[in-house]
Coordinates of C-alpha atoms and ligand atoms in Angstrom, one line a residue:
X1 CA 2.3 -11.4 31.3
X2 CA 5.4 -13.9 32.5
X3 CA 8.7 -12.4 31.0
X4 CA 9.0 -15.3 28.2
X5 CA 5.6 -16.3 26.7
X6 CA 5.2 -19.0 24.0
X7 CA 2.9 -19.8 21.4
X8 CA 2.1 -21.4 18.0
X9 CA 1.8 -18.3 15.7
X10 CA 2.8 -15.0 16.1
X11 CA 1.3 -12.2 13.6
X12 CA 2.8 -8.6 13.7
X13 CA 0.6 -6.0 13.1
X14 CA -3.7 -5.8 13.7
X15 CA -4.7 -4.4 10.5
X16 CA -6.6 -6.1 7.7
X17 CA -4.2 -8.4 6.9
X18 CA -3.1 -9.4 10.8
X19 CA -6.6 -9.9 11.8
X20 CA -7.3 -11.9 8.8
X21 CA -4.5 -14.1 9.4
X22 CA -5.5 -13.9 13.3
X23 CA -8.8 -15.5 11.9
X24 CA -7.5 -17.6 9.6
X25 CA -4.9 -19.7 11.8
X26 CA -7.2 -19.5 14.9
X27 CA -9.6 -21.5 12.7
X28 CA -6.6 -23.9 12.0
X29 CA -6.6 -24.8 15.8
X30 CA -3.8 -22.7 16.5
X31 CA -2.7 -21.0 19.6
X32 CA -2.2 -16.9 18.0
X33 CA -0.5 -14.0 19.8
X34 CA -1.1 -10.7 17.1
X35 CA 0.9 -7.6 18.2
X36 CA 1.0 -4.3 17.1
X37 CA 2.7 -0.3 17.9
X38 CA -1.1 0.9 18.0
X39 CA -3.2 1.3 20.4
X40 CA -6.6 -0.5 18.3
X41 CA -6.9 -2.4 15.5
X42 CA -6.0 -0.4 12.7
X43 CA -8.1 -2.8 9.0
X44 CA -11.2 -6.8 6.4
X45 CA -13.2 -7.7 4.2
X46 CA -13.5 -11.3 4.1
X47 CA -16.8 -12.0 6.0
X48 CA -19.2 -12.8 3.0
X49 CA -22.1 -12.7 6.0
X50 CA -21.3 -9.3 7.6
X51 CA -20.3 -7.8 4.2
X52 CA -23.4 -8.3 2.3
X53 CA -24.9 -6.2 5.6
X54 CA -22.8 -3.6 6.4
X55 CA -23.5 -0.5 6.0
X56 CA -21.2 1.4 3.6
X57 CA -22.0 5.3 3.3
X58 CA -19.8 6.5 -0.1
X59 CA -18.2 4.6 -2.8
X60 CA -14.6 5.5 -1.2
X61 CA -14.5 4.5 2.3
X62 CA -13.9 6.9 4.8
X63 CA -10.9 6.5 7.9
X64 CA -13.7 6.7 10.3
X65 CA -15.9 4.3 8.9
X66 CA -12.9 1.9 7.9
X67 CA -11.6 2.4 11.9
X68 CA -15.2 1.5 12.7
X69 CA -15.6 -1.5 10.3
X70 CA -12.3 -3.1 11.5
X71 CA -13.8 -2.8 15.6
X72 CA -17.0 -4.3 14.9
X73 CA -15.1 -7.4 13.1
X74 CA -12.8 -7.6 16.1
X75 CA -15.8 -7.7 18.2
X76 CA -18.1 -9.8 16.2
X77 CA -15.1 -12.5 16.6
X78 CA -13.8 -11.5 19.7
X79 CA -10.4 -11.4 18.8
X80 CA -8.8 -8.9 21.1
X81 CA -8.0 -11.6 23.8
X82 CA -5.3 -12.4 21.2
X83 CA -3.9 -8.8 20.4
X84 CA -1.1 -6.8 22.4
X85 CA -1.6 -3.4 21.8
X86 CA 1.0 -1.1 22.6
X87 CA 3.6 -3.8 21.9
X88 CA 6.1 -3.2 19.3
X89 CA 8.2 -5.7 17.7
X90 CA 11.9 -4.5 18.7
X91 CA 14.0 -7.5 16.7
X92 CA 13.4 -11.4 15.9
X93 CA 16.1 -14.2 15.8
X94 CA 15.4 -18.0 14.6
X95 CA 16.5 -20.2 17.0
X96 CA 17.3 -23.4 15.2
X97 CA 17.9 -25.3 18.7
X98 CA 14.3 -24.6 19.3
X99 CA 13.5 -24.5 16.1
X100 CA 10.7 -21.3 17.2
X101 CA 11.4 -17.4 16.5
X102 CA 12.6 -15.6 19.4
X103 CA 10.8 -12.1 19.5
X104 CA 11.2 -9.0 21.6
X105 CA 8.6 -6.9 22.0
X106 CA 9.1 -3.1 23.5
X107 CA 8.7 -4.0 27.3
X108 CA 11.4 -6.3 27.2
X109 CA 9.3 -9.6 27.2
X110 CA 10.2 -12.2 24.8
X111 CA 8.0 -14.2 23.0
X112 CA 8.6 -17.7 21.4
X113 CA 6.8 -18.8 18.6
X114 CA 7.0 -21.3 15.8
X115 CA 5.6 -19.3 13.2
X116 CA 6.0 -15.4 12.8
X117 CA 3.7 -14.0 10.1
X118 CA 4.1 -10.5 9.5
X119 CA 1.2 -8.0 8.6
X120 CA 2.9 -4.5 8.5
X121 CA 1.7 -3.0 5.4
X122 CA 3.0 -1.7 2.2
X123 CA 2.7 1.7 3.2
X124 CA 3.5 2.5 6.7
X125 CA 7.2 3.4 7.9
X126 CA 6.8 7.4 7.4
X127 CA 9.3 9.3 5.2
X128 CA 10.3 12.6 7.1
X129 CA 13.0 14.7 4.3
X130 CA 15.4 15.7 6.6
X131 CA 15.3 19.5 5.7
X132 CA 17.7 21.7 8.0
X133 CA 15.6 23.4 10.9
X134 CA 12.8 21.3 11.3
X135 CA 12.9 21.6 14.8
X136 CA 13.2 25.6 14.8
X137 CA 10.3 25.5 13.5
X138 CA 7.2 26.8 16.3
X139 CA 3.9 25.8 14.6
X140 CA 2.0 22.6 14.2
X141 CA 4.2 19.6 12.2
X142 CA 2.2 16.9 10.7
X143 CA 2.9 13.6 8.6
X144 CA -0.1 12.3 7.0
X145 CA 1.1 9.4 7.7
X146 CA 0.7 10.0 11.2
X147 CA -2.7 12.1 11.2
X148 CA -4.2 14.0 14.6
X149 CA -7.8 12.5 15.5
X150 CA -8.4 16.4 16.6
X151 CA -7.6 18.9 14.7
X152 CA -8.3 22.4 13.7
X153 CA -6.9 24.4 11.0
X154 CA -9.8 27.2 10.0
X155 CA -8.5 30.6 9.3
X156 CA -4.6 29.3 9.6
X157 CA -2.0 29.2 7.6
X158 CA -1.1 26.1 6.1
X159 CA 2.1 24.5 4.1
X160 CA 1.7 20.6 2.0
X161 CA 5.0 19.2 1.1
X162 CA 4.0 16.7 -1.2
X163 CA 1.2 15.9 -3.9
X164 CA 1.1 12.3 -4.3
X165 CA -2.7 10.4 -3.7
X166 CA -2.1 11.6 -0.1
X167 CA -1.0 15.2 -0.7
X168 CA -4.4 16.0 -3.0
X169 CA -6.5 14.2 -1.2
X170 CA -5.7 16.8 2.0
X171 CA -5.3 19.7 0.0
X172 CA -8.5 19.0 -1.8
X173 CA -10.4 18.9 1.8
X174 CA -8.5 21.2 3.6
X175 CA -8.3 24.1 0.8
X176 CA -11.8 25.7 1.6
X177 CA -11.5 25.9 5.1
X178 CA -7.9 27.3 5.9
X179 CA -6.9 30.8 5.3
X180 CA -4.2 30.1 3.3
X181 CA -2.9 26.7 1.7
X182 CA 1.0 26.8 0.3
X183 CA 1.4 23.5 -2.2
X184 CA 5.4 22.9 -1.9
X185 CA 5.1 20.7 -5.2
X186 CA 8.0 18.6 -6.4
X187 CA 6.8 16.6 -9.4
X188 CA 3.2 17.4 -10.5
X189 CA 0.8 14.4 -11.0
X190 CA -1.7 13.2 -13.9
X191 CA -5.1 12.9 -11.4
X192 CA -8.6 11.7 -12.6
X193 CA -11.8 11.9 -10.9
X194 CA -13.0 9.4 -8.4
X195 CA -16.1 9.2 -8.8
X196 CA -17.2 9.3 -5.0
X197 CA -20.9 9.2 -4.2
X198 CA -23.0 7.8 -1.9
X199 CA -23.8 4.4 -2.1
X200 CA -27.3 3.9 -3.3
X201 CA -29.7 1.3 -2.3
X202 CA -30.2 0.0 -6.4
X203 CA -26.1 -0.1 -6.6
X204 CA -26.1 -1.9 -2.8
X205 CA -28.8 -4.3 -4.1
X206 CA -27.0 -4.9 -7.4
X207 CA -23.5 -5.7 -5.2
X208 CA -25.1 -8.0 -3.0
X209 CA -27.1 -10.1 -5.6
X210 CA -23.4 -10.4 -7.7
X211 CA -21.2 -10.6 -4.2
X212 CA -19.8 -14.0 -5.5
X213 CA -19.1 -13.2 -9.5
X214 CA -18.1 -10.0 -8.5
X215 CA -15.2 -11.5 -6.4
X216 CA -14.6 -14.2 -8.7
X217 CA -13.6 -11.3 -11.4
X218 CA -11.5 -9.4 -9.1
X219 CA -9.6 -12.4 -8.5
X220 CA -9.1 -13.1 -12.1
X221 CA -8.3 -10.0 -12.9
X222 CA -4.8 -8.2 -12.8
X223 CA -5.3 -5.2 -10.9
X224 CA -8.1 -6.6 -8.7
X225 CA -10.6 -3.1 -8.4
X226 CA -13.6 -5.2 -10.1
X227 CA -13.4 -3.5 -13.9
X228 CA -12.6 -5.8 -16.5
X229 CA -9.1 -4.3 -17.8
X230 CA -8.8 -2.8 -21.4
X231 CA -7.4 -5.5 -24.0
X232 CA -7.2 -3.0 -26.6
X233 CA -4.3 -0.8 -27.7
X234 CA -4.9 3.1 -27.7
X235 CA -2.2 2.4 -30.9
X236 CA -4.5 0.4 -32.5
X237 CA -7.8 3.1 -32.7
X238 CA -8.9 6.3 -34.0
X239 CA -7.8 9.3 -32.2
X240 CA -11.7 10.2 -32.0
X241 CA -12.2 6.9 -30.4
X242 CA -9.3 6.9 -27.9
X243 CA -10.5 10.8 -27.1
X244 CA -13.8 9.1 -26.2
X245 CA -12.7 6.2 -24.2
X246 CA -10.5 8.3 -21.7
X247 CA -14.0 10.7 -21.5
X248 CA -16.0 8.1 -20.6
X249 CA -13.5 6.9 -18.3
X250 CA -13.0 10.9 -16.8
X251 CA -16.6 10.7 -16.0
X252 CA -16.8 7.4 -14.5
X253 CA -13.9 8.0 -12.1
X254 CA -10.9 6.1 -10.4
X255 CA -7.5 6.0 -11.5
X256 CA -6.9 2.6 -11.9
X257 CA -9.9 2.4 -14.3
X258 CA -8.4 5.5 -16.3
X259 CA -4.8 3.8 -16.5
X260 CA -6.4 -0.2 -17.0
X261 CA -9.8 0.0 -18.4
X262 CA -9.5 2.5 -21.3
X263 CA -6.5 0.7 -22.9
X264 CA -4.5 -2.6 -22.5
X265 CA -1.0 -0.4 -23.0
X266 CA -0.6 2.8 -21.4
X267 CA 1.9 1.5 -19.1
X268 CA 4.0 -0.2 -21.6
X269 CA 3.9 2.1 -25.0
X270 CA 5.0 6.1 -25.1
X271 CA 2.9 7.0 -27.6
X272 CA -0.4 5.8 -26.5
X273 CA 0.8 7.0 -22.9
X274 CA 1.5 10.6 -24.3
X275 CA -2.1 11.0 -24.9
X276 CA -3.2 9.9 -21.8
X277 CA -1.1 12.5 -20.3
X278 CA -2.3 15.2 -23.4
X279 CA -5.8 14.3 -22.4
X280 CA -5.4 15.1 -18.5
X281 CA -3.3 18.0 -19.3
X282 CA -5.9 19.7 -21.2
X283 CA -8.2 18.8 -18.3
X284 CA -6.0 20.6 -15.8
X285 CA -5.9 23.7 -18.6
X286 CA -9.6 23.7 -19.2
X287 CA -10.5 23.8 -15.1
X288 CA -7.3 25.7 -13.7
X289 CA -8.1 29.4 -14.8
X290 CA -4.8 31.0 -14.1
X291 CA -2.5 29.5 -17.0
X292 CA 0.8 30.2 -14.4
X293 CA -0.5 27.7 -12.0
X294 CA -2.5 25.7 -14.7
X295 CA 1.2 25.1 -15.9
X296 CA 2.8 24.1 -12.7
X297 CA 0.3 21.8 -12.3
X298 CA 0.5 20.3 -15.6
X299 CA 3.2 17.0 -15.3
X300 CA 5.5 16.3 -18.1
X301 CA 6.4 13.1 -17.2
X302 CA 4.6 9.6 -18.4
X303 CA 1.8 8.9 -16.5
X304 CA 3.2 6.2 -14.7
X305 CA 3.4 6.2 -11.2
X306 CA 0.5 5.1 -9.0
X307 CA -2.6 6.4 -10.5
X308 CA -4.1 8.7 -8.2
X309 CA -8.0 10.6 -8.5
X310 CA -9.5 13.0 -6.4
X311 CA -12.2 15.0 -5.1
X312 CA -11.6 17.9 -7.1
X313 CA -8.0 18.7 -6.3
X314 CA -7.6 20.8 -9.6
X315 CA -10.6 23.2 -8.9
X316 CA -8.9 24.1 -5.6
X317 CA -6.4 26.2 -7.3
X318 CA -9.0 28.7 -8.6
X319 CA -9.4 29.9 -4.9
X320 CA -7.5 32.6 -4.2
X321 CA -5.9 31.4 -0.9
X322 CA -4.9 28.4 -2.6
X323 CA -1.0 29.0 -4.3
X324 CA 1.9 26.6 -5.4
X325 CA 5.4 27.0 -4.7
X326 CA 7.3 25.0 -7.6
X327 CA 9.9 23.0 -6.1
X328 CA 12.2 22.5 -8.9
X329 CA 12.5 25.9 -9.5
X330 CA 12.8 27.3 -5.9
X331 CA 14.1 24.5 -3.4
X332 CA 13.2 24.4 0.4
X333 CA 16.2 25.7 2.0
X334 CA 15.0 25.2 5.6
X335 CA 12.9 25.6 8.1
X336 CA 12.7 28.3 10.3
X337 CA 10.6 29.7 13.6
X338 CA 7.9 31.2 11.4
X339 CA 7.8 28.6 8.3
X340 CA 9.9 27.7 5.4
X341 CA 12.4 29.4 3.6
X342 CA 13.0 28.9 -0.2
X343 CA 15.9 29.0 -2.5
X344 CA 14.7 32.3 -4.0
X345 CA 15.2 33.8 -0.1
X346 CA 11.3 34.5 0.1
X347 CA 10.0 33.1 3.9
X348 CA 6.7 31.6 3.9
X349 CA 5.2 32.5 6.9
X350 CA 3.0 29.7 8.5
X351 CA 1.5 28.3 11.3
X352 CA 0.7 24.6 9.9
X353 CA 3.2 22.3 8.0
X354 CA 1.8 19.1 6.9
X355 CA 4.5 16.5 5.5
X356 CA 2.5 14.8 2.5
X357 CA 5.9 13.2 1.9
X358 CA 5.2 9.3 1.5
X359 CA 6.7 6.1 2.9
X360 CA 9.8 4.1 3.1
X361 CA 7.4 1.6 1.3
X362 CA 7.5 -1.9 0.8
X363 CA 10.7 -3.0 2.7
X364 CA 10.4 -0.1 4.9
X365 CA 9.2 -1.8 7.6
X366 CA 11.1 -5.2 7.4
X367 CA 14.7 -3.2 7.6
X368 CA 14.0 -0.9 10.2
X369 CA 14.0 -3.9 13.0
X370 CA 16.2 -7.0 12.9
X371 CA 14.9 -10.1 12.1
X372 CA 17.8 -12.3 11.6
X373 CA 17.5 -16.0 9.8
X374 CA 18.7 -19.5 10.5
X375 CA 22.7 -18.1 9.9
X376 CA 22.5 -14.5 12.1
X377 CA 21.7 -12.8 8.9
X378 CA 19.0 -10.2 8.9
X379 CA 16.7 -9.0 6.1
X380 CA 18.3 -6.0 5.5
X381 CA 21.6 -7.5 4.9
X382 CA 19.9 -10.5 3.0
X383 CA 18.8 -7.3 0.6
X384 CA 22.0 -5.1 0.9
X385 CA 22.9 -6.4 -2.5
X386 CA 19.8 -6.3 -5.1
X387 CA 17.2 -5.2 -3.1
X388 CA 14.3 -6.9 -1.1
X389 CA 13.8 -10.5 -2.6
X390 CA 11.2 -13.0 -1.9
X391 CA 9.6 -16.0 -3.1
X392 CA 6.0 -15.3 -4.0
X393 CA 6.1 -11.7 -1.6
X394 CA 6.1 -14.4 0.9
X395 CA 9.1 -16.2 2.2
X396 CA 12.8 -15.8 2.6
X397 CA 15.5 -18.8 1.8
X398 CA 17.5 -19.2 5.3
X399 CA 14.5 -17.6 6.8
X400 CA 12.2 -20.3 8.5
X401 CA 8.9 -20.1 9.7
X402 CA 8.5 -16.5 8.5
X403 CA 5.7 -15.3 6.1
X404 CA 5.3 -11.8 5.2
X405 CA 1.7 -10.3 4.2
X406 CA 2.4 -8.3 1.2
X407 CA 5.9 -8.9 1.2
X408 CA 8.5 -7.1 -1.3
X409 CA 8.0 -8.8 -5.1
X410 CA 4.0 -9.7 -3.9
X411 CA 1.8 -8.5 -6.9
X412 CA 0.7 -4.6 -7.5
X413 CA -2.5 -4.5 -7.4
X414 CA -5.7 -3.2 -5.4
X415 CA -4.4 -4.1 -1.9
X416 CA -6.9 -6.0 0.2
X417 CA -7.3 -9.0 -2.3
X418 CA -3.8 -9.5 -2.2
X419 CA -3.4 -9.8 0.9
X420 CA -6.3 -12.1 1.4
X421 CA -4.6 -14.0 -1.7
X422 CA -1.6 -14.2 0.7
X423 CA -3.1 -14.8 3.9
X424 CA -5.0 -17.8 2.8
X425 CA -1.3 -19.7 1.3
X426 CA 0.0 -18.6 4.1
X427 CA -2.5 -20.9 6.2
X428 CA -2.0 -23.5 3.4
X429 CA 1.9 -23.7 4.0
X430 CA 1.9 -24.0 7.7
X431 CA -1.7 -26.1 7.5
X432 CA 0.8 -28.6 5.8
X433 CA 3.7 -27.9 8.2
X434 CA 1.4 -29.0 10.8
X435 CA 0.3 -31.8 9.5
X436 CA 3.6 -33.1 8.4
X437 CA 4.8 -32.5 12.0
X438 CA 2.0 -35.3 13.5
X439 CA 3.2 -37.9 11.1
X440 CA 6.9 -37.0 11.9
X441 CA 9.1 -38.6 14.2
X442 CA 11.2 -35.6 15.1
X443 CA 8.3 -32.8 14.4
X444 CA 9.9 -30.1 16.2
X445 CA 12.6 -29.8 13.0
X446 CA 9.7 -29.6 10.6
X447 CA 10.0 -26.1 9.3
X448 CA 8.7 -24.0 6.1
X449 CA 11.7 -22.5 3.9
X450 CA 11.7 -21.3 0.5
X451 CA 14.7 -22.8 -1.8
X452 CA 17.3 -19.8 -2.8
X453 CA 16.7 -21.2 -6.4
X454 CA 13.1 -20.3 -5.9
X455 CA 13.9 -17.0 -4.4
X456 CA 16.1 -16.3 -7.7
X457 CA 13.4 -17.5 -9.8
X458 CA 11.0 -15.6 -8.8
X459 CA 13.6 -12.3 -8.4
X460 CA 13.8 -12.7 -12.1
X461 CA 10.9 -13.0 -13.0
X462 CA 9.5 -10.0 -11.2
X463 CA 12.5 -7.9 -13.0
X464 CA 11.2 -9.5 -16.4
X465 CA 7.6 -8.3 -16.0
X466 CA 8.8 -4.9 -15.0
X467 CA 11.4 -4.4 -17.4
X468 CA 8.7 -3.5 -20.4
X469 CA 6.7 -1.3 -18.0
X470 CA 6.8 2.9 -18.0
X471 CA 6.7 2.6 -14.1
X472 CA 10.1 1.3 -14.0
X473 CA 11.0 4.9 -16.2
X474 CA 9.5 6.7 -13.5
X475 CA 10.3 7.7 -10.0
X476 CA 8.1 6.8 -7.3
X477 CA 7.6 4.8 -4.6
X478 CA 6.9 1.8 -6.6
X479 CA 10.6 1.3 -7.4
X480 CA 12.3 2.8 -4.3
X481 CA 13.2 5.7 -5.8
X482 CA 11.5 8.5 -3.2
X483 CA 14.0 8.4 -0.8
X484 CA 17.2 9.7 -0.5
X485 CA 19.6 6.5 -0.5
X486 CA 17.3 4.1 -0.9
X487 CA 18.5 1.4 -3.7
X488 CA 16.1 1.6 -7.6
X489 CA 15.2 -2.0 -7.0
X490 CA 12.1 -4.3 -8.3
X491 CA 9.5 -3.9 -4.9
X492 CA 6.4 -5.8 -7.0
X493 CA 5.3 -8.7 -8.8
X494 CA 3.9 -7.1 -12.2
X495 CA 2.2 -10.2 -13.5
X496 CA -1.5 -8.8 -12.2
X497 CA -3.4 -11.2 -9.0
X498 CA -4.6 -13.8 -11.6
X499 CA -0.9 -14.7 -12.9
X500 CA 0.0 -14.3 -9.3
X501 CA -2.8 -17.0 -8.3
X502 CA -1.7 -19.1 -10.9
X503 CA 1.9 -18.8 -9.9
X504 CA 0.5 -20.3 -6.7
X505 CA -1.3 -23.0 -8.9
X506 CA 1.4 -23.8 -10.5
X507 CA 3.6 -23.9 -6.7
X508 CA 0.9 -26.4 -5.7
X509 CA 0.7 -29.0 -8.4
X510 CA 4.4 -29.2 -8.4
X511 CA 4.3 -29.9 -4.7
X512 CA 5.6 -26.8 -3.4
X513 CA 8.6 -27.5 -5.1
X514 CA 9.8 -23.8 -4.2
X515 CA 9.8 -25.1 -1.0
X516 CA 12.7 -27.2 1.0
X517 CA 11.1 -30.8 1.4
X518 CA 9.4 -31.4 4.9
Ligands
NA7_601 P1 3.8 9.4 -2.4 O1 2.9 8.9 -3.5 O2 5.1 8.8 -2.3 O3 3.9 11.0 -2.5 C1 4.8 11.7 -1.8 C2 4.9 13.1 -2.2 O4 5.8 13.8 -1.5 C3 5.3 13.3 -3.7 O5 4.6 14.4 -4.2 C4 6.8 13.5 -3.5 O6 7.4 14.3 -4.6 C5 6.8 14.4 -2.3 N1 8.1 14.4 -1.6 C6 8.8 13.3 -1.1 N2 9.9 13.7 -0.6 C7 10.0 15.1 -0.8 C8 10.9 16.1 -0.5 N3 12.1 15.8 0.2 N4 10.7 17.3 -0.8 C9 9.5 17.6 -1.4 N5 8.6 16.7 -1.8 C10 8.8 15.5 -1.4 O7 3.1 9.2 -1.0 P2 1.5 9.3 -0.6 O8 1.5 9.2 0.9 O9 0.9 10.4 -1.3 O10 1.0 8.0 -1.2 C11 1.6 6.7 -1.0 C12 0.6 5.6 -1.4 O11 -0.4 5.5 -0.3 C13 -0.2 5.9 -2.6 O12 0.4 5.6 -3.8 C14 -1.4 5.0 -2.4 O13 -1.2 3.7 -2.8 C15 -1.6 5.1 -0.9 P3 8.0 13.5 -5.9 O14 6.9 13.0 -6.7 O15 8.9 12.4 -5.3 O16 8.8 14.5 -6.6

């Protein structure tokens, strides 16, 4: 590769959303460089053709099979002749005398492009809690974040700090084959069943035949997982009925469906999300049979963070090498050569620590390198004040060309459809930039920029959606608030993927009036 290389798009990242947009703008007649930190491609679901064939084992998809999903689609469109692997993106500057991006890449080779779309993810910049010792200590470290292909952990000691979805989905596999299994738990968490199962031919059969309504109602739908969401009040029912409803929604599995299908306002009203949480609680009572750990285990909190379910994460604790060291009562004091020490002086001996900690999400990823705008100012700066802003989780006012996949303030919802939501206006916005440039008489200064009144619109509009909603009461991810320093800010666009789609509607009948005239 020559030192500067230039092209018409460049897309950061080769997961589902990168190669989608790899897809998408190669289609447009565009010349497409995707890089990414990773040595494969790393996530689709868009091929109508291949999807209605491919073989899916259980209802919840396996890393494996996902890993071996996302190859065959790079294959089946030969799209690695467009991907650096290996290549990270080390800082991006607008140029506005070449009216292109200027990107570094690890390597020290610079890349010019006239579009830079990034794909990074929600959920991918790890968070490591900087507890003193870390380093002392002699066993094996892991994040989850960052999980070994090989790994081996029968009849060893092991330590999860953390119990969020990632935390109980590894304790709940892990527990039966370790010799020991140490939960460090901070908060505890309202989990429901999944509802994992093989997929069976008659269910296959039944997807294929619906494939197009079934996608139609996800995309009219506000959290996008193909239920139809609840539009009655728990307030406004029998306590017998709401009883039933959240058992036939225990049995059926998937947390979104407990939290959105049962009723229409467990997010927003205290009462009728009390006896969600009663109703789980008694769950964790009824399965948990020592009543000390049944009551660490039990949250108090509202049930209002991201809805997790699992494979039977509550049944692990009846095993007798399965224990849970309370957090809030006893802090982690440090590491040391052996394991972790604890507040109350006891060492826990252990020869495996796995960090279930979470992510820097959302903006994680977008203020960890510099990507500076038309003026020199980068995105982290741009969001010193409030917090990441956006128009539409998208674009940036001073910040041409740019398009983020599942930006900050992009709609909370079942992931993939978003992003396919947002790939496709992507396409649409720089489809028309193109276009615009052939008719143009100067079409190297025809550029894609959201308004700052647009930006401000749509900032408060994101706080209004959010500012009824029992999330914003409760820390998580979801508003910033799981790590240390980080600013409580609005990260998502409440409004569901249908009000988002019409938001986008709405941007298109009005001209892309968000949008600085090309
Ligand atoms: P989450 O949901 O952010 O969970 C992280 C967990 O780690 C959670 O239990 C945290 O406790 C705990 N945590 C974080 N920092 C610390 C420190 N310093 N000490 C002890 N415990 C800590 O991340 P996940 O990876 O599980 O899931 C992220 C998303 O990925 C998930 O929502 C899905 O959408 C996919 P806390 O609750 O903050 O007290």
């Amino acid at each position: 590769m020559p030192e500067s290389e230039t092209c018409d798009a460049l897309v950061v990242g080769a997961g589902f959303g990168g190669l989608y947009q790899l897809y998408r703008l190669r289609e447009a007649g565009l010349n497409v460089i995707v890089i990414d930190a990773a040595g494969d491609v790393g996530g689709t679901c868009w091929d109508k053709e291949d999807l209605l064939q491919y073989h899916w084992k259980d209802h919840y998809v396996k890393q494996p099979e996902v890993l071996a999903y996302l190859n065959h689609v790079a294959d089946r469109y030969d799209m690695r002749k467009h991907i650096k692997f290996r290549t990270e993106l080390v800082d991006a500057k607008w140029d506005d005398s070449i009216h292109r991006w200027r990107i570094q890449t690890s390597g020290g080779k610079e890349i010019q492009s006239r579009y830079m779309v990034t794909a990074l993810g929600l959920l991918s910049k790890q968070n490591y809690p900087a507890y003193p010792g870390i380093d002392l200590f002699k066993g094996e470290l892991y994040h989850t974040g960052n999980w070994p292909q090989q790994h081996d952990f029968k009849n060893k000691r092991v330590g999860v700090i953390g119990n969020g979805s990632t935390g109980v989905q590894v304790i709940t596999a892990i527990a039966k084959e370790v010799k020991s299994l140490l939960c460090f738990q901070r908060t505890p968490q309202y989990s429901v069943p999944s509802g994992d199962g093989p997929v069976s031919k008659e269910y296959r059969e039944k997807i294929n035949q619906n494939y197009d309504a079934i996608w139609h109602q996800v995309k009219n739908s506000a959290v996008a997982f193909g239920f139809e969401e609840s539009t009655v009040p728990a307030s406004s029912v029998t306590e017998e009925e709401r009883e039933a409803k959240f058992e036939e929604a225990w049995q059926k599995g998937n947390g979104f469906r407990f939290m959105f299908w049962t009723f229409n306002d467990l997010t927003t009203n205290e009462e009728s999300n009390e006896a969600a949480c009663e109703f789980i609680r008694k769950k964790i009572r009824q399965t948990v049979k020592d009543p000390k750990k049944a009551e660490k285990l039990c949250p108090t909190d509202f049930y209002a963070r991201r809805p997790l379910c699992d494979a039977g994460y509550y049944e692990q604790f009846n095993r007798p090498n399965v224990d849970i060291v309370d957090l809030k009562q006893t802090k982690i004091t440090e590491f040391t050569e052996k394991g972790i020490r604890t507040s109350d002086g006891t060492d826990h001996e252990l020869d495996v620590i796995i960090f279930a900690t979470g992510f820097d999400a959302v903006d994680g990823n977008y203020t960890r390198v510099a990507i500076k705008g038309r003026h020199g100012e980068s995105l982290k700066e741009h969001w010193s004040e409030i917090g990441p802003t956006t128009y539409l989780g998208v674009s940036v006012p001073d910040f041409p060309n740019l398009f983020m996949i599942t930006g900050p303030n992009g709609p909370f919802t079942n992931i993939p459809p978003t992003l396919e939501t947002h790939v496709e206006w992507i396409t649409e916005l720089i489809k028309r930039a193109e276009a615009h440039r052939k008719d143009s008489s100067d079409p190297e200064s025809v550029v894609v920029e959201a308004k700052p009144e647009a930006e401000q619109r749509w900032t408060q509009l994101c706080k209004e959606l959010s500012d009824n909603s029992l999330f914003k009461k409760t820390d998580s991810w979801i508003f910033g608030a799981n790590v240390p320093g980080k600013k409580n800010a609005v990260m998502f666009y409440f409004g569901g993927l249908k009000g988002f789609r019409d938001e986008l509607e709405k941007e298109r009948q009005s001209a892309y009036a968000g949008y600085v005239p090309l």
